[in-house]
Short mmCIF file of C-alpha atoms in Angstrom, two decimals:
data_model
loop_
_atom_site.label_atom_id
_atom_site.label_comp_id
_atom_site.label_asym_id
_atom_site.label_seq_id
_atom_site.Cartn_x
_atom_site.Cartn_y
_atom_site.Cartn_z
CA MET A 1 7.70 50.13 -71.41
CA LYS A 2 5.28 50.04 -68.50
CA LYS A 3 4.35 46.47 -69.41
CA LEU A 4 8.04 45.47 -69.39
CA ILE A 5 8.60 47.01 -65.96
CA LEU A 6 5.51 45.25 -64.60
CA LEU A 7 6.68 41.94 -66.06
CA LEU A 8 10.14 42.38 -64.49
CA MET A 9 8.54 43.11 -61.10
CA ILE A 10 6.41 39.97 -61.29
CA ILE A 11 9.46 37.86 -62.20
CA THR A 12 11.48 39.39 -59.35
CA LEU A 13 8.74 38.73 -56.78
CA THR A 14 8.38 35.17 -58.02
CA ILE A 15 12.12 34.54 -57.64
CA ILE A 16 12.10 35.98 -54.09
CA SER A 17 9.09 33.87 -53.16
CA CYS A 18 10.70 30.70 -54.47
CA SER A 19 13.98 31.39 -52.72
CA ASN A 20 12.16 31.81 -49.40
CA ASN A 21 10.10 28.68 -49.95
CA LYS A 22 12.32 26.08 -51.53
CA SER A 23 10.00 23.25 -50.56
CA GLY A 24 7.28 24.71 -52.77
CA THR A 25 4.79 24.91 -49.87
CA ASN A 26 3.11 27.89 -48.35
CA PHE A 27 3.75 27.13 -44.67
CA ASP A 28 6.67 26.81 -42.28
CA THR A 29 7.45 23.20 -41.42
CA SER A 30 7.96 22.29 -37.77
CA SER A 31 10.92 20.23 -36.56
CA TYR A 32 8.68 18.54 -33.97
CA PHE A 33 8.25 15.38 -36.04
CA ASP A 34 11.69 15.49 -37.65
CA TYR A 35 13.58 12.38 -36.57
CA SER A 36 16.31 12.75 -39.19
CA ASN A 37 19.91 12.45 -38.04
CA SER A 38 18.82 10.98 -34.70
CA ASP A 39 19.95 7.62 -33.36
CA ASP A 40 16.33 6.41 -33.11
CA GLN A 41 15.23 7.50 -36.58
CA ASN A 42 15.27 4.01 -38.04
CA THR A 43 13.15 2.65 -35.16
CA GLY A 44 10.59 5.45 -35.20
CA GLY A 45 11.69 6.78 -31.82
CA ILE A 46 11.91 3.41 -30.05
CA LYS A 47 14.91 2.70 -27.82
CA MET A 48 15.47 -0.43 -25.80
CA ILE A 49 17.51 0.95 -22.93
CA PRO A 50 19.94 -1.36 -21.10
CA ILE A 51 19.37 -1.33 -17.34
CA GLU A 52 21.76 -2.57 -14.68
CA THR A 53 19.98 -4.44 -11.87
CA PRO A 54 21.20 -6.45 -8.86
CA LYS A 55 20.24 -9.53 -10.91
CA GLY A 56 21.97 -8.61 -14.16
CA LYS A 57 21.42 -6.46 -17.22
CA TYR A 58 18.04 -6.15 -18.92
CA ASN A 59 16.38 -3.89 -21.48
CA VAL A 60 13.37 -1.63 -21.06
CA TYR A 61 11.20 -0.20 -23.81
CA THR A 62 10.94 3.53 -24.54
CA LYS A 63 9.43 5.38 -27.49
CA ARG A 64 10.00 9.09 -28.07
CA MET A 65 7.15 11.08 -29.54
CA GLY A 66 8.22 14.37 -31.13
CA ASN A 67 11.11 16.73 -30.44
CA ASN A 68 11.24 19.58 -27.99
CA PRO A 69 14.51 20.26 -26.16
CA LYS A 70 12.73 22.33 -23.49
CA MET A 71 9.64 20.21 -22.71
CA ARG A 72 10.19 16.47 -22.47
CA VAL A 73 7.73 14.35 -20.47
CA LEU A 74 8.63 10.84 -19.30
CA LEU A 75 5.46 8.80 -18.64
CA LEU A 76 5.32 6.34 -15.74
CA HIS A 77 2.47 3.86 -16.16
CA GLY A 78 0.42 2.27 -13.43
CA GLY A 79 -0.08 -1.27 -12.29
CA PRO A 80 2.53 -2.21 -11.26
CA GLY A 81 2.92 -4.33 -14.34
CA GLY A 82 0.81 -2.11 -16.59
CA THR A 83 2.01 -0.61 -19.86
CA HIS A 84 2.49 2.71 -21.61
CA GLU A 85 -0.75 1.95 -23.48
CA GLN A 86 -2.72 3.65 -20.71
CA PHE A 87 -1.43 6.93 -22.18
CA GLY A 88 -2.61 6.03 -25.68
CA ASN A 89 -4.68 9.18 -26.24
CA PHE A 90 -1.80 11.53 -25.39
CA ASP A 91 -1.15 11.31 -29.14
CA GLY A 92 -4.35 13.27 -29.68
CA TYR A 93 -3.35 16.26 -27.54
CA LEU A 94 0.36 16.82 -26.90
CA PRO A 95 1.68 16.86 -30.51
CA ASN A 96 -0.47 19.90 -31.33
CA GLU A 97 1.31 21.69 -28.47
CA GLU A 98 4.71 20.41 -29.64
CA ILE A 99 5.39 18.89 -26.23
CA GLU A 100 7.73 15.91 -26.45
CA TYR A 101 6.67 12.84 -24.47
CA ILE A 102 8.24 9.45 -23.97
CA TYR A 103 6.43 6.17 -23.55
CA TYR A 104 8.20 3.77 -21.21
CA ASP A 105 7.45 0.24 -20.00
CA GLN A 106 9.07 -0.57 -16.68
CA LEU A 107 10.93 -3.85 -16.18
CA ASP A 108 8.58 -6.85 -16.15
CA SER A 109 5.98 -4.94 -18.15
CA TYR A 110 4.79 -6.14 -21.54
CA TYR A 111 7.20 -4.44 -23.97
CA SER A 112 10.27 -4.70 -21.73
CA ASP A 113 12.31 -7.65 -20.52
CA LYS A 114 10.64 -9.88 -17.93
CA PRO A 115 13.04 -11.47 -15.46
CA ASN A 116 9.99 -12.16 -13.24
CA ASP A 117 12.14 -11.80 -10.12
CA SER A 118 10.18 -10.46 -7.15
CA SER A 119 13.36 -9.27 -5.42
CA LEU A 120 13.36 -6.44 -7.99
CA TRP A 121 9.77 -5.44 -7.28
CA THR A 122 10.50 -2.61 -4.85
CA THR A 123 10.09 1.15 -5.02
CA GLU A 124 13.83 1.47 -4.36
CA TYR A 125 14.69 -0.59 -7.42
CA PHE A 126 12.24 1.18 -9.73
CA VAL A 127 13.48 4.62 -8.66
CA GLU A 128 16.98 3.64 -9.77
CA GLU A 129 15.57 2.24 -13.01
CA VAL A 130 13.92 5.60 -13.76
CA GLU A 131 17.21 7.33 -13.04
CA GLN A 132 19.03 5.09 -15.52
CA VAL A 133 16.36 5.79 -18.15
CA ARG A 134 16.70 9.53 -17.49
CA LYS A 135 20.44 9.42 -18.09
CA ALA A 136 20.09 7.29 -21.23
CA LEU A 137 17.60 9.78 -22.71
CA ASN A 138 19.61 12.85 -21.70
CA LEU A 139 16.80 14.31 -19.62
CA ASN A 140 17.83 17.06 -17.20
CA LYS A 141 16.58 19.89 -14.97
CA ASP A 142 16.21 22.16 -18.00
CA ASN A 143 13.70 19.93 -19.81
CA PHE A 144 12.65 16.91 -17.71
CA TYR A 145 9.01 16.62 -16.67
CA LEU A 146 8.06 13.38 -14.89
CA LEU A 147 4.42 12.25 -15.07
CA GLY A 148 3.33 9.26 -13.04
CA GLN A 149 -0.21 7.91 -12.89
CA SER A 150 -1.56 5.51 -10.23
CA TRP A 151 1.39 3.23 -9.28
CA GLY A 152 3.39 5.51 -11.56
CA GLY A 153 2.42 8.33 -9.18
CA ILE A 154 3.96 6.42 -6.27
CA LEU A 155 7.09 5.97 -8.34
CA ALA A 156 7.14 9.65 -9.34
CA MET A 157 6.87 10.76 -5.71
CA GLU A 158 9.63 8.40 -4.63
CA TYR A 159 11.83 9.57 -7.49
CA ALA A 160 11.27 13.23 -6.63
CA LEU A 161 12.06 12.63 -2.97
CA LYS A 162 15.48 11.32 -4.00
CA TYR A 163 16.30 13.00 -7.33
CA GLN A 164 14.18 16.14 -7.63
CA ASP A 165 17.23 18.23 -8.56
CA ASN A 166 17.04 16.49 -11.96
CA LEU A 167 13.47 17.65 -12.57
CA LYS A 168 11.96 20.69 -14.26
CA GLY A 169 8.42 19.70 -13.30
CA LEU A 170 6.52 16.87 -11.61
CA ILE A 171 3.00 15.60 -12.36
CA ILE A 172 1.37 13.17 -9.93
CA SER A 173 -1.77 11.84 -11.55
CA ASN A 174 -4.48 9.89 -9.70
CA MET A 175 -2.43 8.70 -6.74
CA MET A 176 -2.66 9.55 -3.07
CA ALA A 177 0.43 9.91 -0.87
CA SER A 178 -0.68 7.03 1.36
CA ALA A 179 -1.70 3.48 0.43
CA PRO A 180 -3.53 2.91 3.74
CA ALA A 181 -5.53 6.12 3.13
CA TYR A 182 -6.35 4.89 -0.39
CA THR A 183 -7.66 1.58 0.94
CA LYS A 184 -9.62 3.34 3.69
CA TYR A 185 -11.28 5.59 1.10
CA ALA A 186 -12.33 2.51 -0.90
CA ASP A 187 -13.70 0.77 2.19
CA ASP A 188 -15.35 3.74 3.90
CA VAL A 189 -16.57 5.83 0.97
CA LEU A 190 -16.63 4.11 -2.41
CA GLY A 191 -17.71 0.64 -1.33
CA PRO A 192 -20.81 1.79 0.57
CA GLN A 193 -21.87 3.79 -2.50
CA MET A 194 -22.30 0.55 -4.44
CA ASP A 195 -25.41 -1.57 -4.60
CA PRO A 196 -25.47 -3.15 -1.10
CA ASP A 197 -25.88 -6.69 -2.43
CA VAL A 198 -22.97 -6.28 -4.86
CA TYR A 199 -20.73 -4.75 -2.20
CA LYS A 200 -21.59 -7.53 0.26
CA GLU A 201 -20.70 -10.19 -2.30
CA ILE A 202 -17.38 -8.51 -3.14
CA LYS A 203 -16.39 -8.35 0.54
CA GLU A 204 -17.40 -11.98 1.07
CA ILE A 205 -15.21 -13.13 -1.81
CA GLU A 206 -12.31 -11.05 -0.50
CA ALA A 207 -12.75 -12.51 2.98
CA LYS A 208 -12.42 -16.01 1.49
CA LYS A 209 -9.40 -14.84 -0.57
CA ASP A 210 -11.17 -16.35 -3.58
CA PHE A 211 -9.67 -13.77 -5.93
CA LYS A 212 -9.50 -16.12 -8.90
CA ASN A 213 -13.25 -16.50 -8.86
CA PRO A 214 -14.48 -15.07 -12.19
CA ARG A 215 -17.48 -13.69 -10.33
CA TYR A 216 -15.14 -11.38 -8.40
CA THR A 217 -13.69 -9.97 -11.61
CA ALA A 218 -17.12 -9.55 -13.16
CA LEU A 219 -18.48 -7.69 -10.12
CA LEU A 220 -15.54 -5.32 -10.01
CA MET A 221 -15.47 -4.65 -13.75
CA ASN A 222 -19.18 -3.92 -14.09
CA HIS A 223 -19.92 -2.22 -10.78
CA TYR A 224 -16.67 -0.59 -9.67
CA TYR A 225 -14.29 -0.12 -12.60
CA THR A 226 -17.01 1.39 -14.80
CA GLU A 227 -17.71 3.95 -12.05
CA HIS A 228 -14.21 4.71 -10.76
CA VAL A 229 -11.58 3.52 -13.29
CA VAL A 230 -13.06 4.36 -16.71
CA ARG A 231 -16.56 5.83 -16.58
CA MET A 232 -17.92 4.02 -19.62
CA PRO A 233 -19.56 0.63 -20.17
CA VAL A 234 -16.84 -2.00 -20.57
CA GLY A 235 -17.86 -2.57 -24.19
CA LYS A 236 -17.07 1.07 -24.99
CA TRP A 237 -13.67 1.25 -23.33
CA PRO A 238 -10.94 2.70 -25.59
CA LYS A 239 -8.75 0.15 -27.33
CA SER A 240 -5.63 1.34 -25.54
CA ILE A 241 -7.25 0.67 -22.15
CA ASN A 242 -8.26 -2.82 -23.29
CA LEU A 243 -4.68 -3.43 -24.41
CA LEU A 244 -3.44 -2.26 -21.01
CA PHE A 245 -5.57 -4.90 -19.29
CA GLU A 246 -4.67 -7.57 -21.87
CA HIS A 247 -0.95 -6.89 -21.41
CA LEU A 248 -0.97 -6.43 -17.62
CA ASN A 249 1.58 -8.63 -15.83
CA PRO A 250 -0.53 -10.24 -13.07
CA ASN A 251 2.49 -11.51 -11.13
CA ILE A 252 3.97 -8.14 -10.28
CA TYR A 253 0.52 -6.52 -10.04
CA ILE A 254 -0.72 -8.95 -7.38
CA PHE A 255 2.62 -8.93 -5.52
CA MET A 256 2.72 -5.14 -5.14
CA GLN A 257 -0.89 -3.89 -5.48
CA GLY A 258 -3.12 -6.87 -4.72
CA HIS A 259 -5.88 -8.36 -6.81
CA SER A 260 -7.81 -5.24 -7.81
CA GLU A 261 -8.01 -1.46 -7.76
CA PHE A 262 -10.47 -1.75 -4.85
CA GLY A 263 -7.82 -0.77 -2.31
CA MET A 264 -4.81 -2.95 -1.57
CA THR A 265 -5.60 -6.48 -0.49
CA GLY A 266 -3.82 -9.45 1.02
CA ASN A 267 -0.07 -9.22 1.43
CA ALA A 268 0.50 -6.57 -1.25
CA SER A 269 3.99 -5.16 -0.73
CA LEU A 270 2.75 -1.58 -1.18
CA LYS A 271 -0.03 -2.01 1.39
CA ASN A 272 1.70 0.14 4.02
CA TRP A 273 3.43 2.57 1.66
CA ASP A 274 3.03 6.15 2.93
CA VAL A 275 4.98 9.35 2.17
CA SER A 276 2.31 11.78 3.35
CA ALA A 277 4.67 13.12 6.00
CA ARG A 278 7.45 13.66 3.46
CA ILE A 279 5.88 15.24 0.39
CA LYS A 280 6.45 18.66 1.91
CA GLU A 281 10.10 18.05 0.94
CA ILE A 282 9.15 18.29 -2.75
CA LYS A 283 10.08 21.77 -3.96
CA VAL A 284 10.01 21.32 -7.74
CA PRO A 285 6.91 22.74 -9.53
CA THR A 286 4.25 20.08 -9.07
CA LEU A 287 0.82 19.40 -10.55
CA ILE A 288 -1.46 17.03 -8.64
CA ILE A 289 -4.25 15.59 -10.80
CA GLY A 290 -7.24 14.03 -9.08
CA ALA A 291 -10.76 13.24 -10.22
CA LYS A 292 -14.26 13.52 -8.77
CA TYR A 293 -15.04 9.82 -9.34
CA ASP A 294 -11.51 8.44 -8.89
CA THR A 295 -10.52 5.43 -6.81
CA MET A 296 -8.40 8.04 -5.01
CA ASP A 297 -9.85 10.66 -2.65
CA PRO A 298 -9.91 14.01 -4.54
CA LYS A 299 -9.79 15.94 -1.25
CA HIS A 300 -6.55 14.18 -0.38
CA MET A 301 -5.19 15.16 -3.79
CA GLU A 302 -6.06 18.81 -3.12
CA TRP A 303 -4.28 18.54 0.22
CA MET A 304 -1.18 17.14 -1.50
CA ALA A 305 -1.02 20.17 -3.82
CA LYS A 306 -0.93 22.43 -0.76
CA GLU A 307 1.57 20.26 1.08
CA VAL A 308 4.29 20.30 -1.59
CA GLN A 309 6.27 23.55 -1.69
CA ASN A 310 5.21 24.68 -5.17
CA GLY A 311 2.03 22.86 -6.13
CA ARG A 312 -1.19 23.19 -8.06
CA SER A 313 -4.32 21.01 -7.92
CA LEU A 314 -6.39 19.88 -10.89
CA ILE A 315 -9.59 17.95 -10.22
CA THR A 316 -11.35 16.57 -13.29
CA ASN A 317 -14.91 15.27 -13.64
CA GLY A 318 -13.55 11.88 -14.63
CA SER A 319 -12.25 8.82 -12.81
CA HIS A 320 -8.93 6.98 -12.41
CA PHE A 321 -8.14 7.29 -16.12
CA SER A 322 -9.63 10.75 -16.54
CA GLN A 323 -7.46 11.40 -19.60
CA PHE A 324 -10.14 9.25 -21.29
CA ASP A 325 -13.37 10.17 -19.51
CA ASP A 326 -12.65 13.90 -19.06
CA PRO A 327 -9.89 14.61 -21.59
CA LYS A 328 -10.60 18.31 -22.00
CA THR A 329 -10.08 19.15 -18.33
CA TYR A 330 -7.17 16.73 -18.03
CA PHE A 331 -5.17 17.91 -21.03
CA ASP A 332 -6.01 21.61 -20.71
CA GLY A 333 -4.65 21.53 -17.17
CA LEU A 334 -1.63 19.40 -18.02
CA ILE A 335 -0.62 21.55 -21.00
CA LYS A 336 -1.14 24.77 -19.03
CA PHE A 337 1.14 23.46 -16.28
CA ILE A 338 3.94 22.30 -18.61
CA ARG A 339 3.90 25.53 -20.60
CA GLY A 340 3.64 27.63 -17.43
CA VAL A 341 6.71 26.00 -15.90
CA ASP A 342 8.60 26.37 -19.17
CA SER A 343 7.80 30.07 -19.48
CA GLY A 344 8.44 30.81 -15.81
CA GLU A 345 4.82 31.88 -15.33
CA PHE A 346 3.95 29.01 -12.97
CA LYS A 347 3.92 30.34 -9.43
#
């Protein structure tokens, strides 16, 4: 009799276990990577979003990574004319935290349409493009985090100054609030730190406006970029950074930024861009990410975090792309900020 009772108990427990675990696994499955019943399931999260411009309708590339209705991060790449590939290693950090993030190539960048019309290459136009993307992706003040790096940081600041009521959180990564201050930092601080002969040759080439000289590119790549853009020998740069440079649109880059990351040169349209007197208007929770070896002045970045109404500073031991050369500091700080804003603990 006792054996029968024991057998019945085992059968009962087995039935209960199976009913609670119909998949036959021993863990709870997350909905983070569940794209079923979504309109981008068949494309793996990719959406080509139609954008209205003063010159007609075009499409821009977006790709959603994961699902989280409370934490959704739209990524604004640098350049201008760069690509979402500069965020390639976000895949190694944000999914584990179940933070949704969205890759996005701005108009005239590699994966989006390329009208190649310089009349559209203005901060005013790109702010409205971001707003159209936001609406198309149903991002709102309850879930929308905007992260802009380098030129994307300029764009993020400009967007926040006009549309911050749509934001839950703002991340400005590796961009000062003043282009003239950025160029001055390159000229007064970073340049003189270089080998004097190399620095002299760079300035001579710039004075001649001989920017197509392959020697100019070689000097910058091996003596400046490896110190202040990605702190690794060029041959060891991550594939996604190499793809960023391969896919960079030089037309828009030169028009708005100039010929290099060594300040803004020539007639770059962003040369006099400056919102340092206005960032105090930003009230949304804001994280300012700088880096010790950045092309941008880390002290200026710390000042920005104090100037906005609700800011925090994060200074990594990396450079302009410190998500690659100091990923632990970068992602620990980024994740802490996003989760802190979401939980209401960010003060």
